[in-house]
Amino acid sequence: MPGQPPLSGAPLGGIPPIPGAAPVRRARRIVAAAVCLVLGTGLLGGAAAGSWLTGGSAGPDSRTAYTAARAIWHSVPVDTLFPPVIKGDGAGPGGADRVWTRIGVAPDGGCAGALDPLLLKVLAPVGCARLLRATYTDATHTSVTTVGLVFTEADSAAMGALRTRFGDESLGDRDDLMPRPYPVPGTPAAGFGDQQRASWTVRVLTDAPVVVYSVTGFADARTVTDPQPADRALAEGATDAPVESGLTHDAKGIADRVERVLRKTAAAETKKS
């Protein structure tokens, strides 16, 4: 988009090594060497076992939690991840209650074609194992919202690095990185295309290998020329059309609740494993 800085493309991760400490006395080196001769095998074996059990330095439960969460897309019913009806108490403009009804679920698949190529490029470091999407409409059938779950191939370090990049570069506010909607024929979302996107949010989780997103628009298929990132617009009290009409509230409200369900489900699956 004109006026927006290009993506840096900087590699994610890559923590520089810690500079070497000052030389120690020869006697201390001799003692350390002796200790290593005695305990070396045990220490190396223990370190290898610890890394395998915990998935590196991410914590003792990280590997189990990530493994369990990554399998949710095929082990948990779609009605759990995308409830047929989502209640948003106080989630609308002025604290009004909202109710969103699911009108379609996309077949699970990959991210290519379902996400904008530039967003795919940004997510490339964490990979895309599977993408789940569903589209909802509000009680008045005047707004439509697609919510998606990108199950990645990354570990906690890579997810943390991606989240840091999103924050440092404000990637979640860039309209050239908006997710694509999922139009559902024969429903209020039949004309929900790229030009109808009015508000969106993208969240990179770090306690699960998942990127949660939502994108919303008007159900009458009108073109929107000034889409607004939901989280920023609501935080700053913006008064643009997507905010005044409640579309930013829908994008944020649905993403919040689907994310909440995902976390709860991931915790339950982790306990099972």
Coordinates of C-alpha atoms in Angstrom, one line a residue:
M1 CA 0.0 0.0 0.0
P2 CA 1.3 3.5 -0.8
G3 CA 3.0 5.3 2.1
Q4 CA 3.5 2.1 4.1
P5 CA 7.0 0.8 4.9
P6 CA 8.1 -2.4 3.2
L7 CA 8.3 -5.5 5.2
S8 CA 11.8 -5.8 6.7
G9 CA 12.2 -9.5 6.0
A10 CA 14.5 -9.7 8.9
P11 CA 15.1 -13.2 10.1
L12 CA 13.1 -14.2 13.1
G13 CA 15.0 -15.5 16.1
G14 CA 18.8 -15.5 15.8
I15 CA 19.8 -14.4 19.3
P16 CA 23.5 -13.3 19.2
P17 CA 25.9 -15.3 21.4
I18 CA 26.9 -14.0 24.8
P19 CA 30.3 -12.4 24.7
G20 CA 33.0 -14.5 26.3
A21 CA 33.8 -13.9 30.0
A22 CA 37.3 -12.9 31.2
P23 CA 39.9 -15.7 31.4
V24 CA 39.9 -17.7 34.6
R25 CA 42.9 -19.0 36.5
R26 CA 44.7 -22.0 35.3
A27 CA 44.0 -23.9 38.5
R28 CA 40.3 -23.3 38.1
R29 CA 40.4 -24.7 34.6
I30 CA 42.2 -27.8 35.8
V31 CA 39.5 -28.4 38.5
A32 CA 36.7 -27.9 35.9
A33 CA 38.4 -30.3 33.6
A34 CA 38.6 -32.9 36.3
V35 CA 35.0 -32.5 37.2
C36 CA 34.0 -32.9 33.5
L37 CA 36.0 -36.1 33.2
V38 CA 34.1 -37.6 36.1
L39 CA 30.6 -36.3 35.3
G40 CA 30.7 -35.5 31.6
T41 CA 28.8 -38.5 30.4
G42 CA 26.1 -38.1 33.0
L43 CA 25.7 -34.4 32.3
L44 CA 25.5 -34.8 28.6
G45 CA 23.0 -37.6 28.9
G46 CA 20.9 -35.6 31.3
A47 CA 21.0 -32.5 29.1
A48 CA 19.9 -34.5 26.1
A49 CA 17.1 -36.2 27.9
G50 CA 15.9 -32.9 29.4
S51 CA 15.9 -31.2 26.0
W52 CA 13.8 -34.1 24.5
L53 CA 11.3 -34.1 27.4
T54 CA 10.8 -30.3 27.5
G55 CA 11.2 -29.3 23.9
G56 CA 14.3 -27.2 24.7
S57 CA 14.3 -24.2 27.0
A58 CA 10.7 -23.3 26.7
G59 CA 9.7 -25.0 30.0
P60 CA 8.8 -28.5 31.2
D61 CA 5.3 -28.5 29.8
S62 CA 5.9 -26.6 26.6
R63 CA 6.4 -29.6 24.3
T64 CA 3.3 -31.4 25.6
A65 CA 1.2 -28.3 25.4
Y66 CA 2.3 -27.4 21.9
T67 CA 1.9 -31.0 20.6
A68 CA -1.6 -31.2 22.1
A69 CA -2.7 -27.8 20.7
R70 CA -1.4 -28.5 17.3
A71 CA -3.6 -31.6 17.0
I72 CA -6.8 -29.8 17.9
W73 CA -7.8 -29.1 14.3
H74 CA -8.5 -32.8 13.7
S75 CA -9.2 -34.1 17.2
V76 CA -11.9 -31.6 18.3
P77 CA -15.4 -31.2 16.8
V78 CA -15.8 -28.1 14.7
D79 CA -18.8 -27.0 16.9
T80 CA -16.4 -26.7 19.8
L81 CA -13.9 -24.4 18.0
F82 CA -16.6 -22.5 16.1
P83 CA -19.8 -22.6 18.1
P84 CA -23.0 -22.4 16.1
V85 CA -24.0 -19.4 18.1
I86 CA -21.5 -17.0 19.9
K87 CA -22.9 -14.6 22.6
G88 CA -21.1 -11.3 23.0
D89 CA -22.4 -9.9 26.2
G90 CA -21.4 -6.2 26.2
A91 CA -19.3 -6.7 23.1
G92 CA -21.1 -4.2 20.9
P93 CA -20.9 -0.4 20.6
G94 CA -21.7 1.3 23.9
G95 CA -21.5 -2.0 25.7
A96 CA -24.5 -3.5 23.8
D97 CA -24.9 -7.2 23.7
R98 CA -24.2 -9.0 20.4
V99 CA -25.1 -12.4 19.1
W100 CA -23.4 -14.0 16.1
T101 CA -24.7 -17.0 14.2
R102 CA -22.5 -19.3 12.2
I103 CA -23.5 -19.5 8.6
G104 CA -20.7 -21.5 7.1
V105 CA -17.6 -23.5 7.8
A106 CA -14.8 -23.8 5.2
P107 CA -13.2 -27.2 4.5
D108 CA -10.0 -27.4 6.4
G109 CA -6.9 -27.0 4.3
G110 CA -3.7 -25.1 3.7
C111 CA -3.2 -21.4 3.8
A112 CA -2.3 -20.8 0.1
G113 CA -5.2 -19.1 -1.6
A114 CA -7.1 -18.5 1.6
L115 CA -4.7 -15.8 2.9
D116 CA -3.2 -12.9 1.0
P117 CA 0.3 -13.7 -0.4
L118 CA 1.9 -10.9 1.6
L119 CA 0.4 -12.2 4.9
L120 CA 1.6 -15.7 3.8
K121 CA 5.1 -14.3 3.5
V122 CA 5.0 -12.9 7.0
L123 CA 3.7 -16.2 8.5
A124 CA 6.2 -18.3 6.5
P125 CA 8.8 -18.5 9.4
V126 CA 6.2 -20.4 11.5
G127 CA 4.7 -22.5 8.6
C128 CA 1.1 -23.4 8.1
A129 CA 0.1 -26.9 9.1
R130 CA -3.7 -26.3 8.7
L131 CA -6.2 -23.5 8.4
L132 CA -9.7 -23.6 9.8
R133 CA -12.3 -20.9 9.0
A134 CA -15.9 -20.1 9.7
T135 CA -18.2 -17.2 8.8
Y136 CA -20.7 -15.6 11.1
T137 CA -23.5 -13.0 10.8
D138 CA -24.9 -10.7 13.5
A139 CA -28.5 -10.9 14.7
T140 CA -29.7 -8.2 12.2
H141 CA -27.9 -9.9 9.3
T142 CA -26.2 -6.6 8.4
S143 CA -22.6 -7.6 9.2
V144 CA -20.6 -10.7 8.3
T145 CA -17.3 -11.9 9.9
T146 CA -14.9 -14.6 9.0
V147 CA -12.8 -16.0 11.8
G148 CA -9.8 -18.2 11.2
L149 CA -7.3 -20.4 13.1
V150 CA -3.9 -21.0 11.5
F151 CA -2.2 -24.0 13.1
T152 CA 1.5 -23.5 12.6
E153 CA 4.5 -25.8 12.6
A154 CA 6.5 -23.7 15.0
D155 CA 7.7 -24.1 18.5
S156 CA 7.3 -21.5 21.3
A157 CA 10.5 -19.6 20.4
A158 CA 9.4 -19.1 16.8
M159 CA 5.9 -18.0 17.8
G160 CA 7.4 -15.6 20.3
A161 CA 9.7 -14.1 17.6
L162 CA 6.7 -13.7 15.2
R163 CA 4.6 -12.0 17.9
T164 CA 7.5 -9.7 18.7
R165 CA 7.8 -8.8 15.0
F166 CA 4.1 -8.1 14.8
G167 CA 4.4 -5.7 17.7
D168 CA 7.6 -4.0 16.7
E169 CA 6.6 -3.4 13.1
S170 CA 2.8 -2.9 13.8
L171 CA 2.0 -5.5 11.2
G172 CA -1.4 -6.1 12.7
D173 CA -2.4 -2.5 11.7
R174 CA -1.4 -2.9 8.0
D175 CA -4.4 -3.2 5.6
D176 CA -2.2 -4.9 3.1
L177 CA -1.9 -7.8 5.6
M178 CA -5.6 -8.1 6.1
P179 CA -6.9 -11.8 6.1
R180 CA -9.2 -12.8 3.3
P181 CA -12.9 -13.5 4.1
Y182 CA -14.7 -16.8 3.5
P183 CA -17.9 -16.0 1.4
V184 CA -20.7 -18.5 1.8
P185 CA -23.1 -18.8 -1.2
G186 CA -26.8 -18.4 -0.4
T187 CA -26.1 -16.5 2.8
P188 CA -25.6 -12.9 3.9
A189 CA -21.9 -13.5 3.3
A190 CA -22.3 -14.4 -0.4
G191 CA -20.8 -11.1 -1.6
F192 CA -18.1 -10.9 1.2
G193 CA -15.0 -10.4 -0.8
D194 CA -11.7 -8.6 -0.5
Q195 CA -13.2 -5.2 -1.4
Q196 CA -15.8 -5.6 1.3
R197 CA -13.4 -5.9 4.2
A198 CA -14.0 -3.2 6.8
S199 CA -12.1 -4.3 9.9
W200 CA -9.8 -7.0 11.1
T201 CA -7.6 -8.4 13.8
V202 CA -4.6 -10.8 13.8
R203 CA -3.3 -12.3 17.0
V204 CA -0.1 -14.4 17.2
L205 CA -0.4 -16.7 20.3
T206 CA 2.7 -17.8 22.2
D207 CA 1.1 -20.5 24.5
A208 CA -0.1 -22.4 21.5
P209 CA 1.1 -22.8 17.9
V210 CA -1.8 -20.8 16.5
V211 CA -2.5 -17.5 14.8
V212 CA -6.1 -16.3 15.4
Y213 CA -7.6 -13.8 13.0
S214 CA -11.0 -12.3 12.0
V215 CA -12.2 -10.0 9.3
T216 CA -15.6 -8.3 8.9
G217 CA -17.7 -6.4 6.5
F218 CA -21.2 -5.3 5.6
A219 CA -23.7 -8.0 4.5
D220 CA -24.9 -5.9 1.6
A221 CA -21.5 -6.3 -0.2
R222 CA -20.7 -2.6 -0.2
T223 CA -17.1 -1.7 -1.0
V224 CA -15.1 -0.3 1.9
T225 CA -12.3 2.2 1.1
D226 CA -11.0 2.8 4.6
P227 CA -10.8 -0.4 6.6
Q228 CA -9.8 -0.1 10.2
P229 CA -7.8 -2.5 12.4
A230 CA -10.2 -3.4 15.2
D231 CA -7.9 -3.4 18.2
R232 CA -6.3 -0.1 17.4
A233 CA -9.5 1.7 16.3
L234 CA -11.3 0.6 19.5
A235 CA -8.4 1.5 21.8
E236 CA -8.1 5.0 20.3
G237 CA -11.8 5.7 20.2
A238 CA -12.0 6.1 16.4
T239 CA -15.3 7.2 14.9
D240 CA -14.9 5.9 11.4
A241 CA -17.8 4.0 9.7
P242 CA -16.5 0.5 10.6
V243 CA -16.4 1.6 14.3
E244 CA -19.7 3.5 14.3
S245 CA -21.5 0.6 12.6
G246 CA -20.1 -2.0 15.0
L247 CA -18.0 -3.9 12.5
T248 CA -14.8 -3.4 14.5
H249 CA -16.7 -4.6 17.6
D250 CA -17.7 -7.7 15.7
A251 CA -14.2 -8.4 14.5
K252 CA -12.7 -8.1 18.0
G253 CA -15.6 -9.8 19.8
I254 CA -15.7 -12.9 17.7
A255 CA -11.9 -13.3 17.7
D256 CA -11.8 -12.8 21.5
R257 CA -14.3 -15.6 22.0
V258 CA -12.9 -18.1 19.5
E259 CA -9.4 -17.5 21.0
R260 CA -10.8 -18.1 24.5
V261 CA -12.4 -21.4 23.4
L262 CA -9.1 -22.4 21.7
R263 CA -7.1 -21.8 24.9
K264 CA -9.6 -23.7 27.0
T265 CA -9.7 -26.6 24.6
A266 CA -5.9 -26.7 24.4
A267 CA -5.6 -26.8 28.2
A268 CA -8.1 -29.7 28.3
E269 CA -6.2 -31.6 25.5
T270 CA -2.9 -31.0 27.3
K271 CA -4.3 -32.6 30.5
K272 CA -5.4 -35.6 28.5
S273 CA -2.0 -36.1 27.0

